[in-house]
Coordinates of C-alpha atoms in Angstrom, one line a residue:
M1 CA 43.5 -5.3 41.5
N2 CA 40.4 -5.9 39.7
R3 CA 39.3 -9.7 39.1
I4 CA 38.1 -10.6 35.4
L5 CA 35.8 -12.2 34.4
N6 CA 37.1 -15.6 32.2
T7 CA 34.3 -18.0 33.1
D8 CA 31.3 -18.5 30.9
S9 CA 29.3 -19.9 33.8
E10 CA 30.0 -16.2 35.3
K11 CA 29.2 -14.2 32.4
K12 CA 25.9 -16.4 32.2
E13 CA 25.0 -15.3 35.8
I14 CA 25.6 -11.7 35.0
T15 CA 23.5 -11.9 32.0
G16 CA 20.5 -13.9 33.4
I17 CA 21.1 -10.9 36.4
V18 CA 20.7 -8.0 34.4
L19 CA 17.9 -9.6 32.2
L20 CA 15.8 -10.5 34.9
G21 CA 16.6 -6.8 36.5
I22 CA 15.2 -5.6 32.8
A23 CA 11.7 -7.9 32.5
V24 CA 10.9 -7.1 36.6
V25 CA 11.3 -3.4 35.2
L26 CA 9.0 -4.0 32.0
A27 CA 6.1 -5.8 34.5
V28 CA 6.4 -3.2 36.6
I29 CA 6.0 -0.3 33.6
L30 CA 3.3 -2.3 31.5
H31 CA 0.7 -2.8 34.8
F32 CA 1.6 0.7 35.8
F33 CA 0.8 1.5 31.8
P34 CA -1.0 -0.7 30.2
P35 CA -0.2 -0.9 26.3
V36 CA -4.1 -2.0 25.6
T37 CA -6.8 -0.6 27.9
F38 CA -10.6 -1.7 27.7
E39 CA -13.3 0.7 29.1
L40 CA -17.3 0.5 29.1
S41 CA -19.3 3.7 27.7
G42 CA -22.7 4.3 29.0
E43 CA -24.1 3.3 32.4
D44 CA -23.5 -0.1 34.0
P45 CA -26.4 -1.1 35.0
Y46 CA -27.9 -0.2 31.9
Y47 CA -31.7 0.4 31.1
T48 CA -33.4 0.0 27.8
N49 CA -37.5 0.3 27.4
Y50 CA -39.3 -2.5 27.2
G51 CA -40.3 -2.7 23.6
S52 CA -38.3 0.1 22.0
G53 CA -35.4 -1.6 21.4
Y54 CA -31.6 -1.7 22.4
K55 CA -29.0 -0.5 21.3
D56 CA -25.4 -1.4 23.4
P57 CA -23.9 1.8 24.4
G58 CA -20.7 1.2 22.9
Y59 CA -17.1 0.4 24.5
E60 CA -13.3 1.9 23.7
L61 CA -10.3 -0.6 22.9
K62 CA -7.2 1.5 22.8
L63 CA -3.4 1.4 22.1
F64 CA -1.7 3.4 24.4
G65 CA -4.1 5.4 24.7
K66 CA -4.4 7.0 21.3
F67 CA -5.0 4.5 18.9
D68 CA -8.7 2.5 17.9
L69 CA -8.6 -0.8 18.2
N70 CA -12.4 -2.1 18.2
R71 CA -12.5 -4.3 15.5
F72 CA -11.1 -6.6 17.9
V73 CA -14.0 -6.8 20.6
T74 CA -16.8 -9.3 20.6
V75 CA -19.7 -8.0 21.8
Y76 CA -22.0 -11.8 23.5
E77 CA -25.7 -9.8 24.2
D78 CA -29.2 -11.8 24.0
V79 CA -31.1 -8.6 25.3
N80 CA -34.9 -9.5 24.7
V81 CA -36.9 -5.8 25.1
R82 CA -40.6 -7.7 24.5
E83 CA -39.1 -9.8 28.1
P84 CA -39.1 -7.3 31.0
G85 CA -35.6 -8.4 32.9
E86 CA -32.7 -8.2 33.8
Y87 CA -29.7 -9.6 30.8
T88 CA -26.0 -10.1 30.9
V89 CA -24.5 -7.9 27.5
R90 CA -20.7 -10.1 27.3
Y91 CA -17.0 -8.6 25.8
S92 CA -14.4 -9.8 25.2
Y93 CA -11.1 -9.0 23.2
R94 CA -8.0 -10.4 21.9
F95 CA -5.2 -7.9 20.3
G96 CA -1.5 -10.1 20.0
F97 CA -1.1 -11.6 23.4
E98 CA -3.4 -9.4 25.2
T99 CA -7.1 -10.6 25.8
G100 CA -9.5 -9.3 28.3
Y101 CA -13.0 -9.5 29.0
A102 CA -15.9 -7.4 30.7
E103 CA -19.5 -7.5 31.3
R104 CA -22.4 -5.2 31.1
T105 CA -26.2 -5.9 32.8
V106 CA -28.8 -4.4 30.9
I107 CA -32.4 -4.2 32.5
V108 CA -35.5 -3.9 30.3
D109 CA -38.1 -2.4 32.0
D110 CA -41.1 0.4 31.7
I111 CA -39.3 3.4 31.7
D112 CA -41.5 5.8 29.5
G113 CA -44.5 7.1 30.8
P114 CA -47.9 7.1 28.4
E115 CA -48.4 8.4 25.0
I116 CA -51.1 11.0 25.5
S117 CA -53.6 11.4 22.4
S118 CA -56.5 14.1 22.1
S119 CA -59.5 13.3 19.9
N120 CA -59.3 17.4 19.1
P121 CA -55.4 18.2 19.0
G122 CA -54.9 21.8 19.0
V123 CA -56.1 25.4 20.5
L124 CA -59.8 25.0 22.0
T125 CA -61.3 28.1 22.2
G126 CA -64.1 29.8 24.6
Y127 CA -65.9 32.4 25.6
L128 CA -66.1 35.0 28.8
G129 CA -68.3 33.8 31.5
Y130 CA -68.8 30.0 29.1
A131 CA -66.5 26.6 30.2
V132 CA -64.9 25.0 27.2
D133 CA -66.0 21.2 26.0
L134 CA -62.7 19.2 26.8
P135 CA -61.8 16.5 24.0
E136 CA -61.7 13.0 24.5
Y137 CA -57.8 12.1 25.7
K138 CA -56.5 8.5 25.4
A139 CA -53.1 7.4 27.5
I140 CA -51.5 4.9 25.4
D141 CA -48.7 2.8 27.3
Y142 CA -46.4 -0.3 25.8
V143 CA -46.6 -2.0 28.8
D144 CA -50.2 -1.6 29.7
G145 CA -51.9 -0.7 27.3
D146 CA -55.1 2.1 27.7
C147 CA -54.4 3.3 31.0
S148 CA -56.4 6.1 30.0
Y149 CA -58.8 5.7 33.3
S150 CA -55.8 6.9 35.3
L151 CA -56.2 10.1 33.3
E152 CA -56.2 13.1 35.4
H153 CA -56.3 17.2 33.8
G154 CA -56.8 21.0 35.4
D155 CA -59.6 23.3 34.5
H156 CA -59.4 26.9 33.0
D157 CA -60.9 29.9 34.2
P158 CA -63.1 31.0 31.5
Y159 CA -63.4 34.4 32.9
Y160 CA -59.6 34.9 32.5
Y161 CA -59.6 36.9 29.1
G162 CA -56.7 34.6 26.8
Y163 CA -54.0 31.9 26.7
Q164 CA -54.2 29.0 29.6
Y165 CA -52.7 26.0 29.8
I166 CA -54.4 23.0 30.8
D167 CA -52.4 19.9 32.4
V168 CA -53.0 16.3 30.8
H169 CA -52.1 14.0 33.6
A170 CA -51.2 10.1 33.2
E171 CA -49.2 7.8 35.0
D172 CA -48.4 3.5 34.3
T173 CA -48.7 1.2 37.1
K174 CA -44.9 1.8 36.9
G175 CA -45.1 5.5 38.4
N176 CA -44.1 7.0 35.0
H177 CA -45.4 9.8 34.2
T178 CA -46.8 11.7 31.7
V179 CA -48.0 15.1 30.8
Y180 CA -49.7 16.0 28.1
I181 CA -50.0 20.7 27.6
Q182 CA -53.8 21.7 26.5
P183 CA -53.8 25.2 25.0
V184 CA -57.4 27.4 25.6
V185 CA -57.9 30.8 24.4
V186 CA -60.9 32.6 26.2
V187 CA -62.0 35.1 23.9
D188 CA -64.6 38.2 25.1
S189 CA -67.5 37.4 23.9
G190 CA -68.6 40.4 23.4
M191 CA -65.9 42.5 21.3
S192 CA -66.2 43.6 18.3
M193 CA -64.7 41.2 15.4
S194 CA -62.6 44.0 13.8
D195 CA -60.7 44.6 17.4
S196 CA -57.8 42.1 17.7
L197 CA -58.2 38.9 18.5
P198 CA -55.2 36.9 20.2
E199 CA -53.0 34.7 18.1
G200 CA -54.2 31.5 17.4
I201 CA -57.9 32.0 16.3
F202 CA -57.5 31.4 12.9
E203 CA -55.7 28.8 11.5
M204 CA -55.1 26.6 7.8
R205 CA -54.1 23.4 7.3
V206 CA -53.4 21.6 4.0
K207 CA -53.5 17.8 4.6
D208 CA -54.3 15.3 1.4
G209 CA -54.7 17.8 -1.1
V210 CA -57.4 19.7 1.1
L211 CA -57.3 22.9 2.6
H212 CA -59.1 23.2 6.3
M213 CA -59.8 26.8 7.0
T214 CA -61.0 27.6 10.8
G215 CA -61.3 31.7 11.7
Y216 CA -64.8 33.8 12.7
I217 CA -66.6 36.1 10.0
A218 CA -67.4 39.6 11.0
D219 CA -70.5 39.8 9.3
A220 CA -72.2 36.5 9.4
G221 CA -75.2 37.9 10.4
N222 CA -77.5 34.7 10.6
G223 CA -75.7 32.4 8.2
E224 CA -77.9 31.8 5.7
D225 CA -77.3 30.9 2.4
M226 CA -73.6 32.1 2.7
K227 CA -70.5 30.2 1.1
I228 CA -67.1 31.2 1.3
R229 CA -65.1 30.9 -1.9
L230 CA -61.9 32.5 -3.5
S231 CA -62.6 34.2 -6.6
G232 CA -59.7 34.7 -9.3
K233 CA -59.8 34.0 -13.1
N234 CA -62.0 31.0 -12.1
E235 CA -63.9 30.7 -8.1
I236 CA -63.2 27.4 -6.1
Y237 CA -66.0 27.3 -3.6
G238 CA -65.0 25.7 0.0
T239 CA -67.4 23.5 1.7
L240 CA -69.0 25.3 5.2
T241 CA -68.5 22.0 7.7
Q242 CA -69.5 24.2 10.7
L243 CA -71.2 28.1 11.3
D244 CA -72.1 29.5 14.5
T245 CA -73.4 32.3 14.8
H246 CA -73.8 32.6 18.0
R247 CA -69.8 32.4 18.2
K248 CA -69.8 35.7 16.4
G249 CA -69.3 33.9 12.7
Y250 CA -67.8 30.8 14.1
I251 CA -67.0 29.0 10.2
E252 CA -64.5 25.8 9.9
A253 CA -64.3 24.9 5.8
D254 CA -62.7 22.5 3.1
F255 CA -61.2 23.4 0.0
D256 CA -59.6 21.1 -2.8
L257 CA -57.1 22.6 -3.4
K258 CA -57.6 22.0 -7.6
G259 CA -59.1 24.2 -10.6
F260 CA -56.7 27.1 -9.9
R261 CA -55.2 29.1 -12.9
N262 CA -52.4 31.3 -12.5
G263 CA -53.5 34.8 -11.6
T264 CA -54.1 36.0 -7.9
Y265 CA -57.5 34.8 -5.8
T266 CA -59.0 36.3 -2.8
L267 CA -60.6 34.6 -0.6
E268 CA -64.4 35.9 -0.4
V269 CA -67.9 35.5 1.7
V270 CA -70.8 35.1 -0.3
Q271 CA -74.4 36.1 1.3
G272 CA -77.3 36.0 -1.4
D273 CA -76.2 38.9 -3.7
H274 CA -74.3 40.4 -1.2
V275 CA -69.9 39.1 -1.8
T276 CA -67.6 41.2 1.1
E277 CA -63.6 39.9 2.4
P278 CA -64.2 38.3 5.5
E279 CA -62.7 41.3 8.6
G280 CA -61.4 40.1 11.9
I281 CA -59.5 37.0 10.3
F282 CA -56.1 37.1 11.6
I283 CA -52.8 33.9 11.7
S284 CA -50.6 34.4 14.2
G285 CA -46.8 33.7 12.7
T286 CA -45.9 30.5 11.9
Q287 CA -49.7 29.0 11.5
R288 CA -49.9 30.5 8.3
L289 CA -50.3 29.0 4.7
G290 CA -46.4 30.5 2.4
R291 CA -46.3 28.2 -0.8
L292 CA -46.8 24.8 -1.6
E293 CA -47.5 22.8 -4.6
A294 CA -51.4 21.7 -5.6
D295 CA -52.5 19.8 -8.9
G296 CA -49.5 21.1 -10.5
K297 CA -50.0 24.5 -9.2
L298 CA -47.1 26.6 -6.7
L299 CA -50.0 28.1 -4.5
T300 CA -48.2 31.6 -2.0
W301 CA -50.1 33.3 0.4
D302 CA -50.3 36.9 0.8
Y303 CA -51.9 38.3 3.9
E304 CA -51.2 41.8 3.8
D305 CA -54.7 43.0 2.3
G306 CA -57.5 40.0 3.3
I307 CA -56.3 36.4 2.7
Q308 CA -54.6 35.8 -0.9
V309 CA -53.3 33.6 -2.9
T310 CA -51.8 33.9 -5.7
A311 CA -51.6 30.2 -8.7
E312 CA -48.7 29.8 -11.3
D313 CA -47.6 26.7 -12.7
F314 CA -45.7 24.4 -10.3
A315 CA -41.4 23.5 -11.6
Y316 CA -38.5 22.8 -9.3
Q317 CA -36.0 25.0 -8.6
Y318 CA -33.4 23.0 -6.7
D319 CA -32.6 19.0 -7.1
I320 CA -30.6 19.7 -2.9
L321 CA -31.8 22.5 -0.6
I322 CA -29.2 22.6 2.6
D323 CA -29.8 24.3 5.2
V324 CA -26.9 25.2 7.5
G325 CA -27.7 25.3 11.1
H326 CA -27.0 28.3 13.0
G327 CA -24.4 31.1 12.4
G328 CA -23.9 35.0 12.7
S329 CA -24.7 35.6 16.3
D330 CA -25.6 32.1 17.6
P331 CA -22.7 29.5 17.3
G332 CA -24.5 26.3 18.1
A333 CA -22.8 24.3 20.6
I334 CA -19.2 24.6 21.9
G335 CA -17.2 21.8 20.8
Y336 CA -14.7 19.7 22.8
D337 CA -11.9 22.6 22.0
G338 CA -13.9 25.1 21.5
T339 CA -14.8 25.0 17.6
Y340 CA -18.4 26.7 17.2
E341 CA -20.9 23.8 15.7
S342 CA -22.2 27.3 13.6
D343 CA -18.7 26.9 10.9
I344 CA -18.6 23.1 11.2
N345 CA -22.2 23.2 9.6
L346 CA -20.7 25.8 7.6
A347 CA -17.6 23.4 6.0
V348 CA -19.9 20.7 5.9
S349 CA -22.4 22.6 3.9
L350 CA -20.3 23.9 1.6
Y351 CA -18.3 20.9 0.9
E352 CA -21.5 18.9 0.0
K353 CA -23.1 22.0 -2.1
E354 CA -19.6 21.9 -4.2
R355 CA -20.0 17.8 -4.2
Y356 CA -23.9 18.4 -5.5
E357 CA -22.7 20.2 -8.4
E358 CA -20.0 18.3 -9.8
L359 CA -22.7 15.8 -9.9
G360 CA -25.2 18.6 -11.9
L361 CA -27.5 19.1 -9.3
R362 CA -28.8 22.6 -8.7
V363 CA -27.9 23.4 -5.1
K364 CA -29.4 25.7 -2.7
L365 CA -27.7 26.9 0.4
L366 CA -29.4 29.2 3.3
R367 CA -26.5 30.6 4.6
E368 CA -22.6 30.6 2.7
E369 CA -21.1 32.1 5.5
N370 CA -20.9 33.2 8.9
D371 CA -24.2 35.0 9.2
Y372 CA -28.2 34.5 9.6
A373 CA -28.3 35.6 5.2
E374 CA -30.7 36.9 3.8
L375 CA -34.0 35.4 6.1
L376 CA -37.7 35.6 5.2
G377 CA -40.9 36.3 7.6
D378 CA -42.6 38.8 9.7
S379 CA -40.2 41.6 11.1
S380 CA -41.2 40.6 15.1
W381 CA -40.0 37.3 14.6
G382 CA -36.5 35.6 15.7
A383 CA -33.6 35.0 13.3
L384 CA -34.6 30.9 14.3
T385 CA -37.7 31.1 13.3
K386 CA -37.4 32.6 10.0
E387 CA -35.0 30.4 9.6
C388 CA -37.7 28.0 9.5
W389 CA -39.5 30.0 7.4
T390 CA -37.0 30.2 4.7
F391 CA -35.9 26.6 4.6
G392 CA -39.9 26.0 4.1
W393 CA -39.9 29.0 1.7
Y394 CA -37.4 26.7 -0.7
S395 CA -38.2 23.5 0.3
A396 CA -41.8 24.0 -1.7
V397 CA -39.9 24.1 -4.8
S398 CA -36.7 21.6 -4.5
K399 CA -36.8 17.9 -4.7
Y400 CA -35.1 17.1 -1.4
S401 CA -34.3 19.5 1.5
Y402 CA -32.1 19.0 4.8
S403 CA -30.4 20.6 7.6
N404 CA -26.9 20.3 8.9
H405 CA -26.2 20.3 12.4
H406 CA -24.2 18.9 14.9
N407 CA -24.2 17.8 18.6
S408 CA -23.1 17.9 22.3
D409 CA -24.3 17.1 25.7
G410 CA -22.6 17.1 29.1
T411 CA -21.8 13.6 29.7
G412 CA -17.8 14.2 27.3
S413 CA -19.1 10.7 25.9
S414 CA -21.8 10.5 23.4
R415 CA -20.8 9.2 20.0
G416 CA -22.3 8.6 16.9
P417 CA -24.5 10.7 14.6
E418 CA -28.8 11.0 14.6
V419 CA -31.0 11.8 11.7
I420 CA -34.0 13.6 12.9
L421 CA -37.0 12.4 10.6
N422 CA -41.0 14.1 11.1
P423 CA -43.0 11.1 12.7
Y424 CA -45.1 9.8 9.5
M425 CA -41.7 8.6 7.4
T426 CA -41.9 5.3 7.1
E427 CA -38.2 3.6 5.2
E428 CA -41.4 2.6 2.3
T429 CA -41.9 6.4 1.4
Y430 CA -38.7 7.9 2.7
P431 CA -35.6 4.9 1.7
V432 CA -33.2 7.9 1.3
P433 CA -32.4 8.8 5.6
Y434 CA -33.0 5.6 6.6
R435 CA -30.3 3.8 3.6
I436 CA -27.9 7.2 5.4
A437 CA -28.9 6.3 9.1
R438 CA -27.4 2.3 8.2
E439 CA -24.6 3.6 6.3
M440 CA -23.5 6.0 8.9
E441 CA -24.0 3.4 11.1
E442 CA -21.5 0.8 9.6
Y443 CA -18.9 3.1 9.4
Y444 CA -19.1 5.4 12.9
P445 CA -16.9 4.0 15.3
V446 CA -19.0 4.2 17.9
I447 CA -22.1 4.7 18.7
T448 CA -23.6 5.4 22.4
T449 CA -26.9 6.9 21.2
R450 CA -30.0 5.7 21.3
W451 CA -31.4 7.3 18.8
L452 CA -29.7 7.4 15.2
L453 CA -33.5 7.4 13.5
S454 CA -35.5 9.6 15.2
T455 CA -38.0 11.9 16.0
K456 CA -39.5 13.5 18.8
N457 CA -43.8 14.6 19.8
Y458 CA -44.5 18.4 20.2
N459 CA -47.5 17.1 22.7
N460 CA -45.1 15.8 24.8
G461 CA -41.8 15.6 24.2
R462 CA -41.3 12.0 24.0
R463 CA -38.9 10.5 21.6
L464 CA -39.8 7.9 19.3
D465 CA -37.3 5.4 18.1
M466 CA -38.5 5.4 14.1
S467 CA -35.8 2.7 13.9
Q468 CA -38.1 0.7 15.4
G469 CA -40.7 1.5 13.2
Q470 CA -42.5 4.1 15.8
T471 CA -44.5 6.4 13.4
Y472 CA -47.7 8.3 14.3
P473 CA -48.7 9.7 11.2
D474 CA -50.9 12.6 13.7
V475 CA -48.2 13.6 16.2
R476 CA -46.9 16.7 15.6
M477 CA -42.9 17.6 14.6
W478 CA -41.2 19.0 17.9
Y479 CA -38.0 20.7 15.5
G480 CA -39.8 23.7 13.9
V481 CA -36.8 23.4 11.2
Q482 CA -38.8 19.9 10.4
R483 CA -42.3 21.4 11.6
V484 CA -42.5 24.4 10.0
P485 CA -41.7 23.3 6.0
Y486 CA -44.6 20.7 6.3
E487 CA -47.0 22.8 8.3
A488 CA -46.8 26.2 6.0
F489 CA -45.6 24.7 2.9
L490 CA -46.1 21.4 2.6
T491 CA -43.1 19.7 2.4
D492 CA -40.7 17.1 4.2
T493 CA -36.9 17.2 5.4
V494 CA -34.3 15.9 7.3
T495 CA -32.0 16.7 10.1
Y496 CA -28.2 15.6 10.3
E497 CA -26.9 15.5 13.3
G498 CA -23.3 14.3 12.1
A499 CA -21.5 14.1 15.5
Y500 CA -21.2 14.8 19.0
I501 CA -18.9 17.7 18.9
S502 CA -18.2 17.5 23.1
T503 CA -16.9 14.7 23.3
E504 CA -13.0 14.6 22.6
S505 CA -12.6 11.9 21.0
E506 CA -15.4 12.0 18.6
L507 CA -14.2 16.1 17.6
N508 CA -11.1 14.5 17.3
W509 CA -11.7 11.4 14.9
Y510 CA -14.8 13.3 13.1
W511 CA -13.2 16.3 12.2
N512 CA -9.8 16.6 13.0
E513 CA -9.3 14.0 11.2
E514 CA -11.5 14.9 8.1
N515 CA -13.5 12.0 8.6
W516 CA -16.8 14.2 8.1
K517 CA -16.0 14.1 4.7
A518 CA -16.7 10.7 4.1
V519 CA -19.8 10.8 5.8
S520 CA -20.7 13.9 3.5
E521 CA -20.2 11.2 0.6
I522 CA -22.4 9.2 2.2
K523 CA -25.3 11.4 2.0
I524 CA -24.0 12.2 -1.3
R525 CA -24.0 9.1 -2.7
A526 CA -27.3 8.7 -1.9
Y527 CA -29.4 11.6 -2.5
A528 CA -27.6 11.9 -6.0
E529 CA -28.8 8.2 -7.2
A530 CA -31.8 9.2 -5.6
L531 CA -32.1 11.5 -7.9
G532 CA -31.0 9.3 -11.2
V533 CA -27.7 11.0 -11.4
P534 CA -24.8 8.5 -11.7
Y535 CA -22.2 9.3 -8.3
T536 CA -18.3 9.4 -8.4
E537 CA -15.7 9.2 -6.4
P538 CA -14.6 12.9 -5.0
A539 CA -11.2 13.7 -6.3
E540 CA -8.8 14.2 -2.7
K541 CA -8.8 10.5 -1.0
L542 CA -10.6 10.2 1.7
P543 CA -10.4 8.8 4.9
E544 CA -11.4 5.1 5.2
G545 CA -13.2 4.8 9.2
E546 CA -12.2 2.7 11.6

């Protein structure tokens, strides 16, 4: 016979047992499956270079492993990058009844090698049987200062025809090692100058409105009364800064790019009454000048028959030029879920073009489909070199130009944007990309990369942190999409790496949740206002970020 509970004490006892069981079950579930998780990104200990600035590698506070709660995290850090040593960065959070605490060790140390510079950067030229006089090298280290005493270099073989490379080494007192690559080309001193010379023998560079030309003249004779000029509607003479008839007519000349009239000019050599177009001048690849603005004229260079330049009145054709990275058979980076960078680049660029045009701006995209589009340049060049050249060609007649890309790496944890500049682009002279970088920094929920505003040295591959003011006017840019437009077209460009698409959380936030549109609006607003055009919000509602 079943007994019936009919007393309050018995009912309370049973209720208490049930509630205790539920509490135990919940405690077990919360122990093994906590609703709030907190993890530090990056390494621990984390090394940062002396003097170059510290940026926290990041952290992730998640609810049920999905919802971002980083705004509830407080970071306490007093890292002094000017004082080597070990520091502790503390993190704490409070969300509801959940609290937590973590620490990271940060070590400030000399971890980068010295910066090596040359008194004569570029390709050195020598002749068979004669040693090349090497320039002076200097190595500067953040910690040690001038450490050029530690320089060691190899040598070249003067009896080996063609290109050679000398490694110049520098090492600081911490053992950090840097290598500077010095190219040397050896030419047969008995060869006819009408024969094909190695690439790079002749080059032209423009700086501060002056064209510096270096090359060889076949019929230099003894060089007496030699003059060099660009002849067309009028004559523009160069100043011979060096003439060596013993080196098969080696010359250096400077042209002040002023006084051009509309029309075509031809490079000529004048000796008394004798006028010739120089033979044996060879300009390789992207060492050529393309077209550039000088003294109110657009100067376009041609090399089909000697060296010619066409002058016309300069006028901007576009307000904004956008290079759409990769395309066609080149997918670029591959996202965590298999998404191609080339597709993301195209979608972002098409959106930005549409929005700029809504504001009344003139926009040029290098491609509007998943292909390489119509690229300019020599038929022997690869597609990426042609892309760099085409970008420079149009940037010469554009008020602003930039390239859209997206990042990836092998860690699967890197997050954040990157704004890549030319080495001399200070915030004072080029404020727009600096503004964009700082607004991106506020918008992105997590940034783990040190290089939000950066550049890279072509000679040794060293990164420069431009957010710390590290700018070097005479350092060549690593990235061809910026180096070629500046060296061949005298224009400055920027590369925007929107996100690390190889990181799952970053790809989801940026691409799948469409925060990329809000990131594009940061660029659109900054460039529009720099051009004096009122900015208006897009019609569609965009994500508000984290």
